[in-house]
Amino acid sequence: MSWKKSEKLMDTIRHYASFPATGVSLRQMVQFGERPSTGTLFRASQFLAEELPIRLAHRVQELETLPDGLNDMPSVKKVADWYAQSFEEITTLPRPVLDKDVRERLLRPAKIPGKGTSWLSEATPNPSIEEGQYNSMNGTNNGWTKGRFPAARRYFAMVDDTGDWPPELQLYNQKFAKTLNRIKRRHDGVVTTMAQGILEYKRRRQRMQIDNNIQSFLDRFYMSRIGIRMLIGQHIALTDQSHYRDQSYVGIICTKTFVKDLAQEAIENARFVCEDHYGLFEAPKIQLVCDPGINFMYVPGHLSHMLFETLKNSLRAVVETHGQDKQDFPVTKVIVAEGKEDITIKISDEGGGIPRSAIPLVWTYMYTTVERTPNLDPDFDKSDFKAPMAGFGYGLPLSRLYARYFGGDLKLISMEGYGTDVYLHLNRLSSSAEPLQ
Ligand SMILES: Nc1ncnc2c1ncn2[C@@H]1O[C@H](COP(=O)(O)OP(=O)(O)OP(=O)(O)O)[C@@H](O)[C@H]1O
């Protein structure tokens, strides 16, 4: 069944796109509660029922006005339609009619014994982001943007939960989570489909590389996607509390993410993919130096992704520099350091490094030294972006966005002729705001 957007829907999208997004920090998401009650979840649903359409609307508008005909590429149109359809589904979901008492109670913050009223802590500016770096609004909405942190505190808050809530609230929460689930699945293939759109554009225009405009659009677009999926994933997990019996989880956030365990797993996965890809009996070795006690609050899925992508790059460089038939490869070292502000992971390989002139290129989407970009099968849409050994040129730029999303960063220093050091900084204060879209 094909879906078409109406003019009326586009008007509503334009209206929502005139409001700025409200950033939420990792700490705020966790303070919001391990097992939120029906009333608290309802408040969060209400917040998201406004916040997600605002974020989706910005993306639809931007996708539709991309320069140089990029907006006309079939895959780009497909992605824009997914965003518009999801916008429609959230904004048309009927909300329960509540009587005055319930409405007032929903606005009363919970009192936590010994702690007073449970307003969330303020988000602090994200240290890795210059103001407006990932913002598509070009500072036209300053009046609104200034108020963004108090807004997050107002909406994303625990409510007074003494006594029962009317059944409509619970019903709405369930319906809302179901809608979010459907949306999340619809958007699974966004990264691959957008990559396909860029390929279509590069072929049509006979371009080798994308220009700065498109590069910064993609940065904004994928950063926004990380944020949207984080909010959606967190809300679904909090509504369906059966998944996370583990005490250290709040939704998809793990308050005790043990770096050594995750790094070990990423090393095994990257070596496995490397052995498989090059037909090696044994992939180059990776040495891990990490105090087993190091842990912090993070989203384990994000950390695994970044480690896996950077380790794969190192293994590929080592194998290709020293030759596949070599018996003994130089060992890649992964060193984890714990500071007050950051946990830093350094990945040092002896894979020959990268020429200085190519360093800016490694951060651009679709830059890869793989000769033939693997064909993007349209059926691939269904799954999330799972890269093979290499080939799309998305590994580094996307990993850097994941790092920056929670106030960290990813840096790369190379010694051409010897090897590369990648520094993955992870901000452990967890109070920094999302880069706003
Ligand atoms: N550790 C490294 N040593 C040498 N070259 C590297 C290293 N890491 C990255 N590169 C270079 O940077 C390019 C881009 O890396 P990136 O991870 O973004 O994409 P990719 O590995 O080619 O593809 P994929 O999207 O599948 O990860 C690589 O093709 C490679 O040439």
Coordinates of C-alpha atoms and ligand atoms in Angstrom, one line a residue:
M1 CA 0.0 0.0 0.0
S2 CA 1.6 3.2 -1.0
W3 CA 1.4 6.3 1.2
K4 CA 1.2 9.8 -0.1
K5 CA 1.6 13.0 1.8
S6 CA -1.1 15.6 1.5
E7 CA -0.7 19.4 1.3
K8 CA -2.3 19.6 4.7
L9 CA 0.3 17.4 6.2
M10 CA 3.0 19.5 4.7
D11 CA 1.5 22.6 6.3
T12 CA 1.6 20.9 9.7
I13 CA 5.1 19.8 9.1
R14 CA 6.1 23.4 8.3
H15 CA 4.5 24.5 11.5
Y16 CA 6.4 22.0 13.7
A17 CA 9.6 22.8 11.9
S18 CA 9.4 26.3 13.1
F19 CA 10.1 25.1 16.7
P20 CA 13.6 24.1 17.8
A21 CA 14.3 20.7 19.2
T22 CA 14.8 20.3 23.0
G23 CA 18.0 18.4 24.0
V24 CA 18.0 15.8 26.7
S25 CA 21.2 14.6 28.4
L26 CA 22.2 11.0 29.3
R27 CA 22.0 11.9 32.9
Q28 CA 18.5 13.4 32.6
M29 CA 17.4 10.2 30.8
V30 CA 18.6 8.1 33.7
Q31 CA 17.3 10.4 36.4
F32 CA 14.0 10.1 34.8
G33 CA 13.7 6.8 36.3
E34 CA 14.4 3.1 36.3
R35 CA 10.8 2.0 36.5
P36 CA 8.7 5.0 35.7
S37 CA 5.1 4.8 36.8
T38 CA 2.1 5.2 34.5
G39 CA 1.8 8.9 35.2
T40 CA 5.5 9.6 34.7
L41 CA 5.5 7.5 31.4
F42 CA 2.5 9.4 30.3
R43 CA 4.3 12.7 30.8
A44 CA 7.3 11.4 28.8
S45 CA 4.9 10.2 26.0
Q46 CA 3.4 13.7 25.9
F47 CA 6.9 15.2 25.7
L48 CA 7.9 12.9 22.9
A49 CA 4.6 13.4 21.1
E50 CA 5.7 17.0 20.6
E51 CA 9.4 16.6 20.5
L52 CA 9.7 13.8 17.9
P53 CA 7.4 15.5 15.3
I54 CA 9.5 18.6 15.7
R55 CA 12.7 16.7 15.0
L56 CA 11.1 14.7 12.1
A57 CA 9.6 17.9 10.6
H58 CA 13.1 19.5 10.5
R59 CA 14.4 16.5 8.6
V60 CA 11.5 16.4 6.1
Q61 CA 12.0 20.1 5.3
E62 CA 15.7 19.7 4.9
L63 CA 15.5 16.6 2.7
E64 CA 13.0 18.3 0.4
T65 CA 15.2 21.4 -0.1
L66 CA 18.6 19.7 -0.6
P67 CA 20.6 21.5 -3.3
D68 CA 21.7 20.4 -6.7
G69 CA 19.0 17.9 -7.4
L70 CA 20.0 15.7 -4.5
N71 CA 16.4 16.1 -3.2
D72 CA 15.1 14.4 -6.4
M73 CA 17.1 11.2 -6.1
P74 CA 14.6 8.3 -5.7
S75 CA 16.2 7.0 -2.5
V76 CA 16.3 10.5 -0.9
K77 CA 12.6 10.9 -1.7
K78 CA 11.9 7.5 -0.1
V79 CA 13.6 8.6 3.1
A80 CA 11.8 11.9 3.2
D81 CA 8.5 10.0 2.8
W82 CA 9.4 7.8 5.8
Y83 CA 10.0 10.8 7.9
A84 CA 6.7 12.5 6.9
Q85 CA 4.7 9.3 7.4
S86 CA 6.2 8.8 10.9
F87 CA 5.4 12.5 11.6
E88 CA 1.8 11.9 10.6
E89 CA 1.5 8.7 12.7
I90 CA 2.6 10.5 15.9
T91 CA 0.6 13.7 15.4
T92 CA -2.6 11.9 14.5
L93 CA -2.5 9.4 17.4
P94 CA -5.6 10.3 19.5
R95 CA -4.8 11.6 23.0
P96 CA -7.0 10.7 25.9
V97 CA -9.4 13.4 27.3
L98 CA -8.5 13.9 30.9
D99 CA -10.4 15.6 33.6
K100 CA -9.0 18.6 35.4
D101 CA -7.8 16.7 38.5
V102 CA -5.7 14.3 36.5
R103 CA -4.3 17.1 34.3
E104 CA -3.2 19.0 37.4
R105 CA -1.7 16.0 39.1
L106 CA 0.3 15.3 35.9
L107 CA 1.9 18.7 36.3
R108 CA 2.8 18.2 40.0
P109 CA 6.4 17.0 40.4
A110 CA 7.1 14.0 42.5
K111 CA 8.6 14.5 46.0
I112 CA 11.4 12.1 46.7
P113 CA 12.1 11.6 50.4
G114 CA 15.2 13.5 51.5
K115 CA 15.7 15.0 48.0
G116 CA 12.8 17.3 47.7
T117 CA 11.1 17.9 44.4
S118 CA 12.4 15.8 41.6
W119 CA 13.3 18.2 38.9
L120 CA 15.9 16.8 36.6
S121 CA 19.4 18.3 36.7
E122 CA 20.2 20.8 34.0
A123 CA 22.0 19.7 30.9
T124 CA 25.4 21.4 30.3
P125 CA 26.7 22.5 26.9
N126 CA 28.2 19.7 24.9
P127 CA 32.0 20.1 25.0
S128 CA 32.5 18.5 21.5
I129 CA 30.2 20.7 19.7
E130 CA 30.4 24.3 18.6
E131 CA 27.2 26.2 19.1
G132 CA 24.9 25.5 16.2
Q133 CA 27.3 23.0 14.6
Y134 CA 24.6 20.4 13.9
N135 CA 21.8 22.9 13.9
S136 CA 19.8 23.4 10.7
M137 CA 18.0 26.5 11.9
N138 CA 20.8 29.0 11.3
G139 CA 20.2 30.9 14.5
T140 CA 16.8 32.2 13.3
N141 CA 15.1 31.0 16.4
N142 CA 17.2 32.3 19.2
G143 CA 14.3 33.2 21.5
W144 CA 13.3 29.6 21.5
T145 CA 16.6 28.0 21.7
K146 CA 17.5 29.9 24.8
G147 CA 14.7 28.3 26.7
R148 CA 15.5 24.7 25.7
F149 CA 17.0 23.4 28.9
P150 CA 14.2 24.5 31.2
A151 CA 11.7 23.0 28.6
A152 CA 13.4 19.6 28.9
R153 CA 13.1 19.8 32.7
R154 CA 9.5 20.7 32.5
Y155 CA 8.4 18.0 30.2
F156 CA 10.8 15.2 31.0
A157 CA 10.0 14.9 34.7
M158 CA 8.7 12.5 37.3
V159 CA 5.2 13.3 38.5
D160 CA 3.4 12.9 41.7
D161 CA 2.5 9.2 41.8
T162 CA 0.5 8.8 44.9
G163 CA -2.7 7.0 44.1
D164 CA -4.0 5.4 40.9
W165 CA -4.1 6.8 37.4
P166 CA -7.2 6.4 35.1
P167 CA -6.9 3.4 32.7
E168 CA -6.8 5.7 29.7
L169 CA -3.3 6.7 30.6
Q170 CA -1.9 3.2 30.5
L171 CA -3.8 2.5 27.3
Y172 CA -2.3 5.6 25.7
N173 CA 1.2 4.7 26.9
Q174 CA 0.9 1.2 25.3
K175 CA -0.4 2.6 22.0
F176 CA 2.2 5.3 21.9
A177 CA 5.0 2.7 22.4
K178 CA 3.5 0.5 19.7
T179 CA 3.6 3.5 17.3
L180 CA 7.2 4.2 18.2
N181 CA 8.1 0.6 17.6
R182 CA 6.6 0.7 14.1
I183 CA 8.4 4.0 13.4
K184 CA 11.7 2.6 14.6
R185 CA 11.4 -0.4 12.3
R186 CA 10.4 1.8 9.3
H187 CA 13.6 3.8 9.8
D188 CA 16.0 0.9 10.2
G189 CA 17.1 1.2 6.7
V190 CA 17.6 5.0 6.6
V191 CA 21.4 5.0 6.6
T192 CA 21.7 2.5 3.8
T193 CA 19.0 4.1 1.8
M194 CA 20.5 7.6 2.2
A195 CA 23.9 6.1 1.2
Q196 CA 22.1 4.8 -1.9
G197 CA 20.7 8.3 -2.5
I198 CA 24.2 9.8 -2.4
L199 CA 25.4 7.1 -4.8
E200 CA 22.6 7.9 -7.2
Y201 CA 23.5 11.6 -7.0
K202 CA 27.2 10.9 -7.5
R203 CA 26.5 8.8 -10.6
R204 CA 24.0 11.3 -12.0
R205 CA 26.4 14.2 -11.5
Q206 CA 29.5 12.3 -12.3
R207 CA 31.0 13.4 -8.9
M208 CA 33.9 11.6 -7.2
Q209 CA 33.4 13.3 -3.8
I210 CA 30.6 15.1 -2.2
D211 CA 31.0 18.8 -1.4
N212 CA 31.0 20.5 2.0
N213 CA 27.3 21.4 1.9
I214 CA 26.3 17.8 1.5
Q215 CA 28.8 16.7 4.0
S216 CA 27.4 19.0 6.7
F217 CA 23.9 18.1 5.7
L218 CA 24.7 14.4 6.2
D219 CA 26.4 15.1 9.6
R220 CA 23.3 16.9 10.8
F221 CA 21.0 14.3 9.4
Y222 CA 22.8 11.3 10.9
M223 CA 23.3 13.1 14.2
S224 CA 19.6 13.8 14.3
R225 CA 18.9 10.2 13.6
I226 CA 21.0 9.1 16.5
G227 CA 19.1 11.4 18.8
I228 CA 15.7 10.4 17.5
R229 CA 16.5 6.7 17.8
M230 CA 17.9 7.2 21.3
L231 CA 14.7 8.9 22.5
I232 CA 12.5 6.3 20.8
G233 CA 14.6 3.3 21.9
Q234 CA 14.7 4.6 25.5
H235 CA 11.0 5.2 25.6
I236 CA 10.1 1.7 24.2
A237 CA 12.5 0.0 26.7
L238 CA 11.0 2.0 29.6
T239 CA 7.5 1.1 28.6
D240 CA 8.2 -2.5 28.1
Q241 CA 10.2 -3.2 31.3
S242 CA 10.3 -6.9 30.8
H243 CA 13.6 -6.8 28.8
Y244 CA 15.8 -5.3 31.4
R245 CA 15.8 -7.2 34.5
D246 CA 19.4 -6.3 34.9
Q247 CA 19.6 -3.7 37.7
S248 CA 22.3 -1.6 36.0
Y249 CA 20.0 -0.8 33.0
V250 CA 17.7 2.2 32.7
G251 CA 16.0 1.6 29.4
I252 CA 18.9 1.1 26.9
I253 CA 21.4 3.0 29.1
C254 CA 23.7 1.0 31.2
T255 CA 24.8 2.8 34.4
K256 CA 27.7 0.4 34.8
T257 CA 29.1 -0.1 31.3
F258 CA 32.3 -2.1 31.8
V259 CA 34.7 -1.0 29.1
K260 CA 37.0 -4.0 29.2
D261 CA 34.2 -6.5 28.6
L262 CA 32.8 -4.5 25.7
A263 CA 36.2 -4.0 24.1
Q264 CA 37.0 -7.7 24.4
E265 CA 33.8 -8.5 22.6
A266 CA 34.4 -5.9 19.9
I267 CA 37.9 -7.3 19.4
E268 CA 36.6 -10.8 18.9
N269 CA 33.9 -9.7 16.5
A270 CA 36.3 -7.6 14.4
R271 CA 38.9 -10.4 14.2
F272 CA 36.2 -12.8 13.2
V273 CA 35.0 -10.6 10.4
C274 CA 38.6 -10.1 9.3
E275 CA 39.4 -13.8 9.2
D276 CA 36.2 -14.4 7.3
H277 CA 36.8 -11.6 4.8
Y278 CA 40.5 -12.4 4.0
G279 CA 40.2 -16.1 4.5
L280 CA 42.8 -16.0 7.2
F281 CA 43.5 -18.9 9.6
E282 CA 44.1 -16.3 12.3
A283 CA 43.5 -12.5 12.2
P284 CA 46.2 -10.1 13.4
K285 CA 46.3 -10.0 17.2
I286 CA 44.9 -7.2 19.3
Q287 CA 46.3 -6.5 22.8
L288 CA 43.9 -4.9 25.3
V289 CA 45.3 -2.9 28.2
C290 CA 42.4 -2.0 30.5
D291 CA 41.7 -2.1 34.2
P292 CA 38.7 -4.5 34.4
G293 CA 37.0 -2.2 37.0
I294 CA 36.6 0.8 34.6
N295 CA 32.9 1.4 34.1
F296 CA 30.7 4.4 33.4
M297 CA 27.2 5.4 32.3
Y298 CA 26.8 4.8 28.6
V299 CA 24.7 3.2 25.9
P300 CA 26.6 -0.1 25.3
G301 CA 25.3 -0.4 21.8
H302 CA 27.0 2.9 20.8
L303 CA 30.3 2.0 22.3
S304 CA 30.3 -1.5 20.7
H305 CA 29.6 0.1 17.3
M306 CA 32.5 2.7 17.6
L307 CA 35.0 0.1 18.8
F308 CA 34.0 -2.5 16.1
E309 CA 34.3 0.1 13.3
T310 CA 37.7 1.4 14.3
L311 CA 39.1 -2.1 15.1
K312 CA 38.0 -3.3 11.7
N313 CA 39.8 -0.4 10.0
S314 CA 43.0 -1.2 11.9
L315 CA 42.9 -4.9 11.0
R316 CA 42.2 -4.2 7.4
A317 CA 45.2 -1.8 7.3
V318 CA 47.5 -4.3 9.0
V319 CA 46.5 -7.1 6.7
E320 CA 46.7 -5.1 3.5
T321 CA 50.0 -3.4 4.5
H322 CA 51.8 -6.6 5.5
G323 CA 50.2 -9.0 3.0
Q324 CA 47.6 -11.6 3.5
D325 CA 50.0 -14.5 3.4
K326 CA 52.1 -13.2 6.2
Q327 CA 52.3 -15.5 9.3
D328 CA 52.9 -12.9 11.9
F329 CA 51.3 -9.5 11.9
P330 CA 52.2 -6.7 14.1
V331 CA 49.9 -6.5 17.1
T332 CA 47.3 -3.7 17.4
K333 CA 47.1 -2.2 20.9
V334 CA 44.0 -1.0 22.6
I335 CA 44.7 1.1 25.7
V336 CA 42.0 2.3 28.0
A337 CA 42.6 5.2 30.4
E338 CA 40.3 6.6 33.0
G339 CA 40.3 10.3 33.8
K340 CA 37.9 12.5 35.8
E341 CA 36.3 13.9 32.7
D342 CA 36.9 11.3 30.0
I343 CA 37.5 7.7 29.5
T344 CA 39.8 7.5 26.5
I345 CA 40.5 4.5 24.3
K346 CA 43.5 4.6 22.1
I347 CA 43.7 2.1 19.2
S348 CA 47.3 2.0 17.8
D349 CA 48.0 -0.1 14.7
E350 CA 51.0 -0.6 12.5
G351 CA 48.9 -0.6 9.3
G352 CA 51.0 1.9 7.4
G353 CA 49.1 5.0 8.3
I354 CA 47.2 7.4 6.1
P355 CA 48.8 10.1 3.9
R356 CA 48.3 13.6 5.5
S357 CA 46.5 14.8 2.4
A358 CA 43.9 12.0 2.8
I359 CA 43.1 12.8 6.5
P360 CA 40.3 15.3 5.8
L361 CA 38.8 12.8 3.4
V362 CA 38.5 10.0 5.9
W363 CA 35.8 12.0 7.7
T364 CA 33.7 12.4 4.6
Y365 CA 30.9 10.0 3.8
M366 CA 31.5 7.7 1.0
Y367 CA 35.2 8.1 1.1
T368 CA 36.8 4.7 1.1
T369 CA 39.9 3.1 -0.4
V370 CA 38.0 0.0 -1.2
E371 CA 38.1 -0.3 -5.0
R372 CA 34.5 -1.2 -5.6
T373 CA 31.8 0.0 -3.2
P374 CA 29.7 -3.1 -2.5
N375 CA 26.4 -2.9 -4.3
L376 CA 23.6 -1.7 -2.0
D377 CA 20.9 -4.3 -2.4
P378 CA 17.4 -2.6 -2.0
D379 CA 16.3 -5.6 0.2
F380 CA 19.1 -4.6 2.5
D381 CA 16.8 -1.8 3.6
K382 CA 15.1 -4.1 6.1
S383 CA 18.1 -4.4 8.4
D384 CA 20.1 -1.8 10.1
F385 CA 23.4 -0.6 8.6
K386 CA 25.7 -3.6 9.1
A387 CA 28.9 -3.0 7.2
P388 CA 31.0 -5.8 5.9
M389 CA 34.7 -5.6 6.3
A390 CA 34.8 -2.2 4.6
G391 CA 33.5 -0.3 1.7
F392 CA 31.0 2.4 2.3
G393 CA 33.2 4.9 3.9
Y394 CA 30.7 5.5 6.7
G395 CA 32.6 3.8 9.5
L396 CA 34.7 6.8 10.8
P397 CA 32.3 9.7 10.2
L398 CA 29.4 7.8 11.9
S399 CA 31.5 6.6 14.8
R400 CA 32.5 10.2 15.4
L401 CA 28.9 11.3 15.5
Y402 CA 28.1 8.6 18.1
A403 CA 31.1 9.8 20.2
R404 CA 30.0 13.5 19.9
Y405 CA 26.4 12.8 20.6
F406 CA 27.2 12.3 24.3
G407 CA 29.9 14.9 24.5
G408 CA 32.9 12.7 23.5
D409 CA 35.0 12.8 20.3
L410 CA 37.0 10.6 17.9
K411 CA 40.4 11.7 16.7
L412 CA 42.9 10.2 14.3
I413 CA 46.6 10.7 14.1
S414 CA 48.6 8.9 11.5
M415 CA 52.3 8.3 10.8
E416 CA 52.4 7.6 7.1
G417 CA 54.6 4.6 6.5
Y418 CA 54.1 3.2 10.0
G419 CA 50.6 3.3 11.5
T420 CA 47.6 5.1 12.9
D421 CA 46.4 6.0 16.4
V422 CA 42.7 6.5 16.9
Y423 CA 41.6 8.3 20.1
L424 CA 38.1 7.6 21.2
H425 CA 37.2 10.1 24.0
L426 CA 34.1 9.3 26.0
N427 CA 32.7 11.9 28.2
R428 CA 31.9 10.4 31.6
L429 CA 30.2 13.3 33.2
S430 CA 27.1 12.5 31.1
S431 CA 25.4 15.8 31.7
S432 CA 26.1 17.3 28.3
A433 CA 23.1 18.1 26.2
E434 CA 22.4 16.4 22.9
P435 CA 23.6 18.3 19.9
L436 CA 20.4 20.0 18.9
Q437 CA 18.8 19.5 15.6
Ligands
LIG1 N1 43.6 2.5 10.9 C1 43.7 2.9 9.7 N2 44.8 2.7 8.9 C2 44.9 3.1 7.6 N3 43.8 3.6 6.9 C3 42.7 3.8 7.6 C4 42.5 3.4 9.0 N4 41.3 3.7 9.3 C5 40.7 4.3 8.2 N5 41.5 4.3 7.2 C6 41.2 4.8 5.8 O1 40.0 5.6 5.9 C7 39.0 5.2 4.9 C8 37.7 5.5 5.5 O2 37.4 4.7 6.6 P1 35.9 4.4 7.1 O3 35.9 3.5 8.3 O4 35.2 5.7 7.2 O5 35.3 3.6 5.8 P2 35.7 2.1 5.3 O6 36.4 1.3 6.3 O7 36.3 2.3 3.9 O8 34.2 1.6 5.0 P3 33.1 1.2 6.1 O9 32.0 2.3 5.9 O10 32.6 -0.1 5.6 O11 33.7 1.3 7.4 C9 39.3 3.7 4.7 O12 38.9 3.2 3.5 C10 40.9 3.7 4.8 O13 41.4 4.0 3.6

